[in-house]
Amino acid sequence: MSQHLEAATYPNATLPISADGNLHLDSKIARAFGEELSGTYCFAEPFPHIVIDNFLPLPFIEEIYSLFPTEKLADDQFFENDYGGLHKRRILPESCEQKIRSIFHFFNSAPVLQFLEGLTTIDSLIGDPYFNGGGFHEIFKGGKLGVHADFRIHEQLHLNRRINMLIYLNKNWDPDFGGNLELWDKGMKAKVDSIAPLFNRCVIFNTDADSYHGHPDPLNTPNEITRKSIALYYYTASKKVYEDTPAHSTMYVARPSDSKHIKRQAAKLRRQNYKKDWIPPIAFRTWSKLKSKIKKIIKG
């Protein structure tokens, strides 16, 4: 199975973050930026994904690179699970200095979510404030991560995992080091792509039940060189929440000392909410439109 050609295939596109150092990204511009790349993403094989070079403005990615925690932090997690993750360090954003914490919070912000929604056509994305499984990842010499499909439920927040976004932080990466991210077809018969973890390269992909990926060959780096990346995961909520919780609006109540006028207003607002619970949605919308027309006729 052929692999992508480095220069010819991967788009070169920089997220339009402001150049003033304030991490400002306009939501509308971010969404349009994502929509321009959406075709590439949605029709990619073996599952929806995209590889974007020069993804972050150079001063921004250089700042992240300079702030990567080289010393062990108190909450670091280390994995020695062979095919399930070998010689791997995970660094929690909240353990890092303030600037890094702000950067990770930015990746969960509404403008970044708008970019991802425009790119993937998945609406109502949610960032993970706990960075469960995410943060900084660092793989040491001999390390690897077997081909796998990711966990799909955030058990703490009860959300569906939908998208991974990986940003690589490896300058002057030698092809002989290995560490390429492999994408495999749904039947695990063929490797469809092998993506070098180059500096400021971003890989975004759907996390479906058969989105098989990993870097399963041991890393062949000198001892002082590690494979560094940012790992960010995004989720959606299930609409089944409406089966458990009534979807009414704000429920107003009057105080005992309020006037009769206020009490009538509060009671009227509550009745409107109860109607939403009792009346089927299509009937409620029809009733609301009819009521609005009758009011216009009376006023006219």
Coordinates of C-alpha atoms in Angstrom, one line a residue:
M1 CA 0.0 0.0 0.0
S2 CA 1.5 3.3 -1.0
Q3 CA 2.2 6.1 1.5
H4 CA 1.6 9.8 1.0
L5 CA 4.4 11.9 -0.4
E6 CA 5.6 14.3 2.2
A7 CA 5.6 17.6 0.3
A8 CA 3.0 16.8 -2.3
T9 CA 0.1 15.5 -0.2
Y10 CA -0.1 17.2 3.2
P11 CA -1.6 20.7 3.1
N12 CA 0.4 23.6 4.4
A13 CA -2.1 25.7 6.5
T14 CA -1.5 27.8 9.6
L15 CA -4.3 28.3 12.1
P16 CA -5.1 32.1 11.9
I17 CA -4.2 33.0 15.5
S18 CA -3.4 36.6 16.2
A19 CA 0.2 37.6 16.0
D20 CA 0.1 39.8 19.1
G21 CA 0.8 37.0 21.5
N22 CA -2.6 37.1 23.1
L23 CA -3.9 33.8 21.7
H24 CA -6.8 35.4 20.0
L25 CA -8.7 33.4 17.3
D26 CA -11.8 34.7 15.7
S27 CA -14.5 32.0 15.8
K28 CA -16.0 32.8 12.4
I29 CA -12.6 32.9 10.7
A30 CA -11.6 29.7 12.5
R31 CA -14.7 27.9 11.3
A32 CA -14.1 29.1 7.7
F33 CA -10.5 27.9 7.9
G34 CA -11.7 24.5 9.0
E35 CA -14.4 24.3 6.3
E36 CA -11.8 25.0 3.6
L37 CA -10.0 21.8 4.6
S38 CA -13.2 19.8 5.3
G39 CA -13.2 17.9 2.0
T40 CA -9.7 16.6 2.5
Y41 CA -10.6 15.5 6.0
C42 CA -14.0 13.9 5.3
F43 CA -13.0 11.8 2.3
A44 CA -9.6 10.7 3.6
E45 CA -8.8 7.0 3.8
P46 CA -8.8 4.7 5.8
F47 CA -10.9 7.0 8.1
P48 CA -11.6 10.7 8.2
H49 CA -8.4 12.5 9.0
I50 CA -6.0 15.2 7.9
V51 CA -2.3 16.0 8.2
I52 CA -1.5 19.7 8.3
D53 CA 2.0 21.1 8.2
N54 CA 3.0 24.5 9.8
F55 CA -0.2 24.3 11.8
L56 CA 0.6 26.9 14.4
P57 CA 2.2 30.3 13.9
L58 CA 5.9 29.8 14.3
P59 CA 6.4 32.1 17.4
F60 CA 3.6 30.2 19.1
I61 CA 4.9 26.7 18.4
E62 CA 8.4 27.8 19.3
E63 CA 7.1 29.0 22.7
I64 CA 5.4 25.7 23.4
Y65 CA 8.6 23.9 22.4
S66 CA 10.7 26.0 24.7
L67 CA 8.3 25.4 27.6
F68 CA 8.1 21.6 27.3
P69 CA 8.8 20.2 30.8
T70 CA 12.1 18.4 30.5
E71 CA 12.2 17.7 34.2
K72 CA 9.9 15.1 35.8
L73 CA 6.8 16.7 37.4
A74 CA 4.9 15.4 40.4
D75 CA 1.9 14.2 38.5
D76 CA 3.7 12.7 35.5
Q77 CA 2.5 9.2 34.4
F78 CA 4.8 6.6 33.0
F79 CA 3.8 3.6 30.9
E80 CA 5.8 0.4 30.6
N81 CA 3.1 -1.8 29.0
D82 CA 5.0 -3.1 26.0
Y83 CA 2.6 -3.1 23.0
G84 CA 0.1 -1.1 25.1
G85 CA 2.6 1.7 25.5
L86 CA 6.3 1.4 26.3
H87 CA 8.7 4.0 27.7
K88 CA 6.0 6.6 27.5
R89 CA 5.6 9.7 29.7
R90 CA 2.3 11.7 30.0
I91 CA 2.5 15.2 31.4
L92 CA -0.7 16.7 32.8
P93 CA -1.2 20.4 31.7
E94 CA -2.4 21.4 35.1
S95 CA 1.0 20.3 36.5
C96 CA 2.8 22.8 34.2
E97 CA 3.5 26.5 34.5
Q98 CA 0.8 29.1 34.0
K99 CA 1.7 29.8 30.3
I100 CA 1.4 26.1 29.4
R101 CA -1.9 25.8 31.3
S102 CA -3.2 28.8 29.3
I103 CA -2.2 27.3 26.0
F104 CA -4.0 24.0 26.8
H105 CA -7.1 25.9 27.9
F106 CA -6.9 27.8 24.6
F107 CA -7.0 24.5 22.7
N108 CA -10.4 23.8 24.5
S109 CA -11.8 27.3 23.6
A110 CA -14.8 28.0 21.5
P111 CA -12.8 29.3 18.5
V112 CA -10.7 26.1 18.3
L113 CA -13.9 24.0 18.6
Q114 CA -15.4 26.0 15.8
F115 CA -12.3 25.2 13.6
L116 CA -12.7 21.5 14.4
E117 CA -16.5 21.5 13.8
G118 CA -15.9 23.2 10.4
L119 CA -13.2 20.7 9.5
T120 CA -14.9 17.5 10.6
T121 CA -18.6 18.5 10.2
I122 CA -19.2 17.2 13.7
D123 CA -21.3 19.7 15.6
S124 CA -21.4 20.5 19.3
L125 CA -17.9 19.4 20.1
I126 CA -16.7 19.7 23.7
G127 CA -13.1 20.0 25.0
D128 CA -12.0 18.0 27.9
P129 CA -11.1 20.2 30.9
Y130 CA -9.5 17.2 32.6
F131 CA -7.3 16.3 29.6
N132 CA -8.1 12.6 30.3
G133 CA -5.3 10.7 28.5
G134 CA -4.1 13.9 26.9
G135 CA -1.6 16.6 27.6
F136 CA 2.1 16.4 26.6
H137 CA 3.2 12.9 25.5
E138 CA 6.9 11.9 25.4
I139 CA 8.3 8.6 24.1
F140 CA 11.8 7.6 24.9
K141 CA 14.3 5.4 23.0
G142 CA 12.9 2.0 22.4
G143 CA 9.4 3.2 23.2
K144 CA 6.3 2.4 21.1
L145 CA 2.5 2.4 21.1
G146 CA 0.7 -0.6 19.5
V147 CA -1.9 -0.1 16.8
H148 CA -5.2 0.5 18.5
A149 CA -8.6 2.2 18.4
D150 CA -9.0 4.7 21.3
F151 CA -11.3 4.5 24.2
R152 CA -14.6 6.1 23.2
I153 CA -16.4 7.1 26.4
H154 CA -15.1 9.7 28.9
E155 CA -16.3 7.8 32.0
Q156 CA -16.0 10.9 34.3
L157 CA -18.0 13.2 32.1
H158 CA -20.1 10.5 30.3
L159 CA -19.2 11.9 26.8
N160 CA -18.6 10.3 23.5
R161 CA -15.0 10.7 22.2
R162 CA -15.1 11.9 18.6
I163 CA -11.8 13.5 17.5
N164 CA -8.0 13.4 18.3
M165 CA -5.8 16.3 17.6
L166 CA -2.0 15.6 17.8
I167 CA 0.6 18.3 17.3
Y168 CA 4.2 17.2 17.1
L169 CA 7.2 19.0 18.7
N170 CA 10.2 17.2 17.1
K171 CA 12.8 19.4 15.4
N172 CA 15.2 18.0 12.9
W173 CA 13.6 14.6 13.0
D174 CA 15.7 11.9 11.3
P175 CA 13.6 9.4 9.3
D176 CA 15.9 6.7 10.8
F177 CA 14.5 7.5 14.2
G178 CA 11.1 5.9 13.2
G179 CA 8.2 6.9 15.4
N180 CA 5.8 7.4 12.4
L181 CA 2.1 7.4 13.2
E182 CA 0.6 4.5 11.2
L183 CA -3.0 4.5 10.0
W184 CA -4.4 1.1 9.2
D185 CA -7.5 0.0 7.3
K186 CA -10.6 -1.3 9.1
G187 CA -9.8 -5.0 8.5
M188 CA -6.1 -4.5 9.8
K189 CA -5.0 -5.9 6.4
A190 CA -3.0 -2.9 5.1
K191 CA -1.2 0.2 6.4
V192 CA -2.7 3.1 4.5
D193 CA -0.4 5.9 5.8
S194 CA 2.8 6.4 7.7
I195 CA 3.1 10.0 9.1
A196 CA 6.5 11.3 10.4
P197 CA 6.1 13.2 13.7
L198 CA 7.7 16.4 12.3
F199 CA 7.8 19.7 14.2
N200 CA 4.6 21.7 13.9
R201 CA 2.8 19.0 12.0
C202 CA -0.8 18.4 13.2
V203 CA -2.8 15.2 12.7
I204 CA -6.5 15.3 13.3
F205 CA -8.7 12.2 13.0
N206 CA -12.0 10.6 13.9
T207 CA -11.9 8.2 16.9
D208 CA -14.4 5.6 15.6
A209 CA -14.4 1.9 16.7
D210 CA -12.2 1.0 13.8
S211 CA -9.9 4.0 13.6
Y212 CA -6.7 1.9 14.0
H213 CA -3.5 3.9 14.5
G214 CA -0.3 3.7 16.5
H215 CA 3.5 3.8 16.3
P216 CA 4.2 0.1 17.0
D217 CA 7.9 -0.1 16.1
P218 CA 10.5 0.7 18.8
L219 CA 11.8 4.2 18.6
N220 CA 15.4 4.3 17.3
T221 CA 16.6 7.6 18.7
P222 CA 19.8 8.6 20.6
N223 CA 19.2 8.6 24.4
E224 CA 18.9 12.4 24.5
I225 CA 16.2 12.6 21.8
T226 CA 12.6 11.8 22.6
R227 CA 9.4 11.9 20.5
K228 CA 7.3 14.8 21.8
S229 CA 3.7 15.7 21.1
I230 CA 0.6 17.5 22.3
A231 CA -2.5 15.2 22.5
L232 CA -5.9 16.7 22.6
Y233 CA -9.2 14.8 22.6
Y234 CA -12.7 16.2 21.8
Y235 CA -16.1 14.8 22.6
T236 CA -19.9 15.2 22.0
A237 CA -22.7 14.7 24.5
S238 CA -25.5 12.2 23.8
K239 CA -29.0 13.4 23.0
K240 CA -30.3 10.7 25.3
V241 CA -29.9 13.2 28.1
Y242 CA -33.4 14.4 27.1
E243 CA -34.7 11.0 28.1
D244 CA -33.4 11.5 31.6
T245 CA -34.0 15.2 32.2
P246 CA -36.9 17.4 31.1
A247 CA -35.7 19.9 28.5
H248 CA -37.6 22.9 29.9
S249 CA -36.2 26.4 30.1
T250 CA -35.4 28.4 33.2
M251 CA -38.0 27.7 35.9
Y252 CA -39.2 30.9 37.6
V253 CA -40.9 31.1 41.0
A254 CA -42.3 34.0 42.9
R255 CA -41.5 34.9 46.5
P256 CA -44.3 34.9 49.1
S257 CA -44.0 38.7 49.4
D258 CA -44.2 39.3 45.6
S259 CA -47.2 41.1 44.1
K260 CA -50.0 39.2 42.5
H261 CA -48.8 40.5 39.1
I262 CA -45.3 39.0 39.7
K263 CA -46.9 35.7 40.9
R264 CA -49.0 35.5 37.7
Q265 CA -46.0 36.1 35.5
A266 CA -44.0 33.4 37.3
A267 CA -46.9 31.0 37.0
K268 CA -47.3 31.7 33.3
L269 CA -43.6 31.0 32.7
R270 CA -43.8 27.7 34.6
R271 CA -46.9 26.7 32.6
Q272 CA -45.0 27.3 29.3
N273 CA -42.2 25.0 30.6
Y274 CA -44.6 22.2 31.6
K275 CA -46.2 22.4 28.1
K276 CA -42.8 21.6 26.7
D277 CA -42.6 18.5 28.9
W278 CA -46.1 17.3 28.2
I279 CA -46.7 18.2 24.5
P280 CA -44.8 16.3 21.7
P281 CA -42.2 18.6 20.1
I282 CA -43.9 18.9 16.7
A283 CA -47.2 19.8 18.4
F284 CA -45.6 22.3 20.7
R285 CA -43.9 24.1 17.8
T286 CA -47.1 24.2 15.8
W287 CA -49.0 25.5 18.9
S288 CA -46.3 28.2 19.5
K289 CA -46.5 29.4 15.9
L290 CA -50.3 29.5 16.0
K291 CA -50.3 31.4 19.2
S292 CA -47.9 34.0 17.7
K293 CA -50.1 34.5 14.7
I294 CA -53.2 35.0 16.8
K295 CA -51.4 37.6 18.8
K296 CA -50.4 39.5 15.6
I297 CA -54.0 39.4 14.4
I298 CA -55.3 40.7 17.7
K299 CA -52.7 43.5 17.8
G300 CA -53.4 44.3 14.1

